[in-house]
Amino acid sequence: RDVHLGGYSQGGMFAYQCAAYRRSEGIASLITFGSPVDTRGSLPLGLPPAAVDLIVGPLADVLAGHALPAWASRTGFRLLDPVKSLRQRVEFVLALHDREGLLAREGQRRFLMADGWVAWPGPALADLLRQFFVHNRMLTGGFLIGDRLATLADVTCPVLTVVGEVDEIAPTKMVRAIAQAAPRAEIRELSLPAGHFGLVVGGTATRITWPTVAEWVRWKEGEGEEPTGLIDPSTLTEEDEPDAPGLGPLAMHMLELTAVAGLGAARSAVGVASGTATAMKALSEEAATQLPRLARLDQVRPSTRISLGLLLDEQSDRAPEDIFFLFEDRGHTHAAAKYRIDSVVRGLISLGVRQGEPIGVLMGTRPSAIALVAALNRLGAVAVLMRPDGPVALEAGIGRITRVITDPELTGVAAQAGVPVLVLGGGGQERDLGDAVVDMERIDPEAVTLPAWYAPNPGLAADEAFVVFTGQGERTRANRITNGRWALSAFGTATAASLSDGDTVYSVTPISHPSGLMTSIGGAIAGGARIAMAGTSTFDPDRFWNDVRRYGVTVVSYTWTMLHDIVEAPPDAAERHHPIRLFIGAGMPGGLWRRLTDRLPPARVLEFYASTQGDAVLVHVSGSKPGCKGRRLPGSAQVRLAAYHADAGEMVLGEDGLARDCVPGHVGLLLSRVRADELAATSGALLRGVFARGDAWLSTDDLFREDEDGDLWLVDHAPALVHTAAGTVASGPVQDALGELEAVDLAVAYGVPGTDGEELAVAAVSLRADGPPLTPEDLEAALGLLEPRHRPTVVRVVDEIPVTTWFRPLTGPLRDEGLKAATKARPAWVRQPGGEAWQRLTRAQVTRITAG
């Protein structure tokens, strides 16, 4: 039959972890006594988390090679309150004449003196410190038992947690966090006016704790009533939390757990915590971790040796046993990943792949994709990242590939490339892929002799490393990415997002998408964070929240409207007290951005912009302005807004023939500067002598405006401007204005042919299922803030805004539909120049205002 599993203090932590590992199978209920879940919930004396990492992390490394004997643990506990320990000794000696009086406390004395302590294996202790003190994974999820992931969010059995109101070792806030960590469990709390030991031994325990536990077990077995005095911790507020007494729980645990390092070292750690809190807090500021990354990025020159493969080797050398990526509930270390990558390198060499050779990669979201791309990069070949749903033959030609490597499931699609097909992944099983396909899993890497020309990670910053594709159909184009460009995005993401080894980055986007390669995967590698691969190309809300909890996700990457279904889904129990701190990506509409942060506080959005030509990278770090692209990322190319004449489609030049800087509030063309040492390696049409004689710039073809704070807002892609009879209309301001309406889900703006050869500006919106109806008054309130010549003429409601495979809104299908007269189900409104209000769009008006 199912058992009731209980544990005291750290034993309760193990009970929680056991239930998480088993996903509550076979467990009737959990009963814990003073067992902390949020181990960082009450730091001593304002000590910042970064300072804790500096103390506990190195101690874990030292302890990994030792064992903690029982006497050291016992001594550490006594040192928590040496005065009290001495007083108890004296009281015991003075009461030796009273045998009956001593017998009542003999169990407690024996527990504290000897029976309550066991030895700790050093590696287990180090693992405890890293996972649950440094990274706090009891609360966030994503801890590993062996190589299997676990999270307390998988605990669904009832939980009784006993809390000490004056507990110095495990204060109430740390213990009550089980309600946050296990949102799907029925949790009850027994709060006692006792300290850590008094929960299980002594008069209070005899009178209240154990009778209540017995009643709890009978109740859960259906043999009694619910015990009295229990509360639901999820209903409590911060005002219900008593102040944590004493030195602080983290220092207490450190004293207990680091006794093996010597009492002097433990006292030194506490001294640091209490005596130099201000200095440690300063040390934890963003600059402390970000300056080295920015400095390295600033030192990158075309001849600098840097690449994805090199960074992975550095991570493996630094922390081989740290987790690199998580997939299908398993964790894989840097050492294991390095072995797999090097094995793939040997396989590629055995097949004749050489440095600089373009190799097609046609793979889904799986570890083999990362291993292959890293192996190609380590070899110095060019990874041409093809899209499984793209025009394979066209991409193969544009990428000039000589062969394509694919998943077993995509061999048929890969054959369309017209080059030899190789398969990687799905090894360890018998399979017949046909004579035309090479199974790389059958290559024995140990039997491959490395040639004299091979040197790992030869790539320089100026060397082409990757090719990614954008656009659809015949509009498909290749973006060639150098090692330096990849490093810019990777270090830029890691810096802006403050990624560290305590973060887990969740990526649905495949490696073939620029965001997947350069932001989520690149940023995680540069920041030393874990990568959680979703194994799916869609954002299913149920799977998403399960993955977030199981992997301990703190950062989620996105593209465009990818998070839409998460925002609009019904509430999920797992999203309460979620561990996500940041969403990073590009292209999120302002309205969706606002709804996301309103629903999932305290998470914020980190929005990037990266030019397709040049190294211009913008980032909006604060997330306070939905839709804003922010400012230049330090370390990226210098950017400048040139005054732009939208109607003429050209930069505004002064009398001296040089471009003029754009005035804040006006629309300008974003230019990316090219340094003199980068000229030879730069592809694209250089603009020379733009702001000064001899300077060199690349045009992004994107129009921006600068606000009063110096932040940049994307207005439109210059070729996409709509040229109407009244003036030029940009899509960005129209979409932003309509997206602010409560009724609107998504909005786009585009042009359709009008009369007399002019275009007609049209906006299409989809409506929220639970939103209010959209009215002409709403349109006037939103669009009335724009200048009349910058407003659309028609606003129409559509069933949905079509999006690309990676969630970028499409206007082509809507443009092809033209205009349709308003119906009850599909409202549409028109406003003629000089008109007083928005009017219902009739069939006659459609005929009159369009070319058709």
mmCIF file of N, CA and C in Angstrom, residues 751-798:
data_model
loop_
_atom_site.group_PDB
_atom_site.id
_atom_site.type_symbol
_atom_site.label_atom_id
_atom_site.label_comp_id
_atom_site.label_asym_id
_atom_site.label_seq_id
_atom_site.Cartn_x
_atom_site.Cartn_y
_atom_site.Cartn_z
ATOM 1 N N GLY A 751 -0.338 47.749 -47.312
ATOM 2 C CA GLY A 751 -0.935 48.517 -48.395
ATOM 3 C C GLY A 751 -1.640 47.629 -49.401
ATOM 4 N N VAL A 752 -2.738 48.143 -49.971
ATOM 5 C CA VAL A 752 -3.419 47.477 -51.077
ATOM 6 C C VAL A 752 -3.563 48.492 -52.207
ATOM 7 N N PRO A 753 -3.662 48.031 -53.429
ATOM 8 C CA PRO A 753 -3.785 48.976 -54.551
ATOM 9 C C PRO A 753 -5.027 49.853 -54.413
ATOM 10 N N GLY A 754 -4.844 51.154 -54.584
ATOM 11 C CA GLY A 754 -5.960 52.095 -54.565
ATOM 12 C C GLY A 754 -6.189 52.671 -55.948
ATOM 13 N N THR A 755 -6.947 53.720 -56.013
ATOM 14 C CA THR A 755 -7.218 54.362 -57.304
ATOM 15 C C THR A 755 -6.056 55.265 -57.696
ATOM 16 N N ASP A 756 -5.967 55.544 -58.981
ATOM 17 C CA ASP A 756 -4.953 56.466 -59.524
ATOM 18 C C ASP A 756 -3.525 56.017 -59.213
ATOM 19 N N GLY A 757 -3.319 54.703 -59.105
ATOM 20 C CA GLY A 757 -1.966 54.198 -58.907
ATOM 21 C C GLY A 757 -1.419 54.359 -57.512
ATOM 22 N N GLU A 758 -2.218 54.956 -56.601
ATOM 23 C CA GLU A 758 -1.752 55.120 -55.218
ATOM 24 C C GLU A 758 -2.128 53.894 -54.396
ATOM 25 N N GLU A 759 -1.404 53.726 -53.272
ATOM 26 C CA GLU A 759 -1.746 52.647 -52.364
ATOM 27 C C GLU A 759 -2.743 53.121 -51.320
ATOM 28 N N LEU A 760 -3.409 52.158 -50.722
ATOM 29 C CA LEU A 760 -4.361 52.428 -49.660
ATOM 30 C C LEU A 760 -3.839 51.754 -48.393
ATOM 31 N N ALA A 761 -3.695 52.501 -47.297
ATOM 32 C CA ALA A 761 -3.201 51.950 -46.034
ATOM 33 C C ALA A 761 -4.338 51.232 -45.308
ATOM 34 N N VAL A 762 -4.098 49.978 -44.975
ATOM 35 C CA VAL A 762 -5.108 49.144 -44.341
ATOM 36 C C VAL A 762 -4.515 48.528 -43.073
ATOM 37 N N ALA A 763 -5.318 48.449 -42.032
ATOM 38 C CA ALA A 763 -4.940 47.737 -40.814
ATOM 39 C C ALA A 763 -5.904 46.576 -40.619
ATOM 40 N N ALA A 764 -5.375 45.425 -40.265
ATOM 41 C CA ALA A 764 -6.191 44.251 -39.961
ATOM 42 C C ALA A 764 -5.938 43.861 -38.517
ATOM 43 N N VAL A 765 -7.002 43.540 -37.802
ATOM 44 C CA VAL A 765 -6.873 43.156 -36.398
ATOM 45 C C VAL A 765 -7.636 41.862 -36.157
ATOM 46 N N SER A 766 -7.114 41.054 -35.269
ATOM 47 C CA SER A 766 -7.862 39.917 -34.730
ATOM 48 C C SER A 766 -8.253 40.293 -33.310
ATOM 49 N N LEU A 767 -9.381 39.753 -32.851
ATOM 50 C CA LEU A 767 -9.930 40.147 -31.557
ATOM 51 C C LEU A 767 -9.707 39.063 -30.515
ATOM 52 N N ARG A 768 -9.579 39.485 -29.276
ATOM 53 C CA ARG A 768 -9.411 38.547 -28.176
ATOM 54 C C ARG A 768 -10.727 37.847 -27.880
ATOM 55 N N ALA A 769 -10.645 36.562 -27.578
ATOM 56 C CA ALA A 769 -11.861 35.776 -27.360
ATOM 57 C C ALA A 769 -12.664 36.291 -26.179
ATOM 58 N N ASP A 770 -11.995 36.749 -25.134
ATOM 59 C CA ASP A 770 -12.703 37.213 -23.943
ATOM 60 C C ASP A 770 -12.645 38.728 -23.798
ATOM 61 N N GLY A 771 -12.319 39.424 -24.889
ATOM 62 C CA GLY A 771 -12.217 40.870 -24.825
ATOM 63 C C GLY A 771 -13.534 41.553 -25.130
ATOM 64 N N PRO A 772 -13.599 42.865 -24.903
ATOM 65 C CA PRO A 772 -14.808 43.620 -25.224
ATOM 66 C C PRO A 772 -14.941 43.784 -26.736
ATOM 67 N N PRO A 773 -16.106 44.163 -27.240
ATOM 68 C CA PRO A 773 -16.248 44.408 -28.685
ATOM 69 C C PRO A 773 -15.441 45.630 -29.118
ATOM 70 N N LEU A 774 -14.999 45.611 -30.359
ATOM 71 C CA LEU A 774 -14.256 46.740 -30.922
ATOM 72 C C LEU A 774 -15.245 47.723 -31.535
ATOM 73 N N THR A 775 -15.115 48.984 -31.209
ATOM 74 C CA THR A 775 -16.057 50.007 -31.679
ATOM 75 C C THR A 775 -15.325 51.102 -32.443
ATOM 76 N N PRO A 776 -16.056 51.882 -33.266
ATOM 77 C CA PRO A 776 -15.426 53.024 -33.950
ATOM 78 C C PRO A 776 -14.813 54.014 -32.969
ATOM 79 N N GLU A 777 -15.423 54.147 -31.796
ATOM 80 C CA GLU A 777 -14.877 55.060 -30.792
ATOM 81 C C GLU A 777 -13.504 54.586 -30.310
ATOM 82 N N ASP A 778 -13.318 53.250 -30.207
ATOM 83 C CA ASP A 778 -12.012 52.711 -29.835
ATOM 84 C C ASP A 778 -10.960 53.070 -30.881
ATOM 85 N N LEU A 779 -11.335 52.938 -32.162
ATOM 86 C CA LEU A 779 -10.391 53.256 -33.236
ATOM 87 C C LEU A 779 -9.988 54.719 -33.186
ATOM 88 N N GLU A 780 -10.956 55.578 -32.931
ATOM 89 C CA GLU A 780 -10.653 57.008 -32.876
ATOM 90 C C GLU A 780 -9.732 57.321 -31.706
ATOM 91 N N ALA A 781 -9.987 56.669 -30.573
ATOM 92 C CA ALA A 781 -9.146 56.917 -29.398
ATOM 93 C C ALA A 781 -7.710 56.459 -29.631
ATOM 94 N N ALA A 782 -7.537 55.339 -30.330
ATOM 95 C CA ALA A 782 -6.197 54.795 -30.543
ATOM 96 C C ALA A 782 -5.471 55.503 -31.671
ATOM 97 N N LEU A 783 -6.131 55.608 -32.838
ATOM 98 C CA LEU A 783 -5.468 56.156 -34.026
ATOM 99 C C LEU A 783 -5.497 57.676 -34.066
ATOM 100 N N GLY A 784 -6.365 58.271 -33.255
ATOM 101 C CA GLY A 784 -6.426 59.729 -33.234
ATOM 102 C C GLY A 784 -5.161 60.372 -32.707
ATOM 103 N N LEU A 785 -4.300 59.596 -32.053
ATOM 104 C CA LEU A 785 -3.032 60.128 -31.546
ATOM 105 C C LEU A 785 -1.993 60.278 -32.652
ATOM 106 N N LEU A 786 -2.235 59.630 -33.805
ATOM 107 C CA LEU A 786 -1.313 59.741 -34.931
ATOM 108 C C LEU A 786 -1.700 60.917 -35.817
ATOM 109 N N GLU A 787 -0.731 61.460 -36.540
ATOM 110 C CA GLU A 787 -1.045 62.507 -37.506
ATOM 111 C C GLU A 787 -1.988 61.950 -38.569
ATOM 112 N N PRO A 788 -2.946 62.752 -39.057
ATOM 113 C CA PRO A 788 -3.934 62.239 -40.027
ATOM 114 C C PRO A 788 -3.307 61.530 -41.223
ATOM 115 N N ARG A 789 -2.172 62.037 -41.730
ATOM 116 C CA ARG A 789 -1.597 61.426 -42.914
ATOM 117 C C ARG A 789 -0.861 60.119 -42.614
ATOM 118 N N HIS A 790 -0.709 59.802 -41.315
ATOM 119 C CA HIS A 790 -0.034 58.564 -40.922
ATOM 120 C C HIS A 790 -1.017 57.492 -40.444
ATOM 121 N N ARG A 791 -2.327 57.755 -40.617
ATOM 122 C CA ARG A 791 -3.330 56.791 -40.184
ATOM 123 C C ARG A 791 -3.760 55.902 -41.352
ATOM 124 N N PRO A 792 -4.226 54.694 -41.048
ATOM 125 C CA PRO A 792 -4.779 53.865 -42.119
ATOM 126 C C PRO A 792 -6.141 54.397 -42.551
ATOM 127 N N THR A 793 -6.523 54.094 -43.774
ATOM 128 C CA THR A 793 -7.838 54.492 -44.266
ATOM 129 C C THR A 793 -8.897 53.482 -43.851
ATOM 130 N N VAL A 794 -8.515 52.228 -43.788
ATOM 131 C CA VAL A 794 -9.456 51.152 -43.470
ATOM 132 C C VAL A 794 -8.903 50.317 -42.318
ATOM 133 N N VAL A 795 -9.785 49.929 -41.401
ATOM 134 C CA VAL A 795 -9.466 48.953 -40.358
ATOM 135 C C VAL A 795 -10.474 47.817 -40.483
ATOM 136 N N ARG A 796 -9.980 46.610 -40.626
ATOM 137 C CA ARG A 796 -10.870 45.464 -40.785
ATOM 138 C C ARG A 796 -10.565 44.406 -39.738
ATOM 139 N N VAL A 797 -11.600 43.678 -39.345
ATOM 140 C CA VAL A 797 -11.462 42.577 -38.400
ATOM 141 C C VAL A 797 -11.361 41.279 -39.182
ATOM 142 N N VAL A 798 -10.373 40.449 -38.835
ATOM 143 C CA VAL A 798 -10.185 39.154 -39.495
ATOM 144 C C VAL A 798 -10.226 38.064 -38.430
#
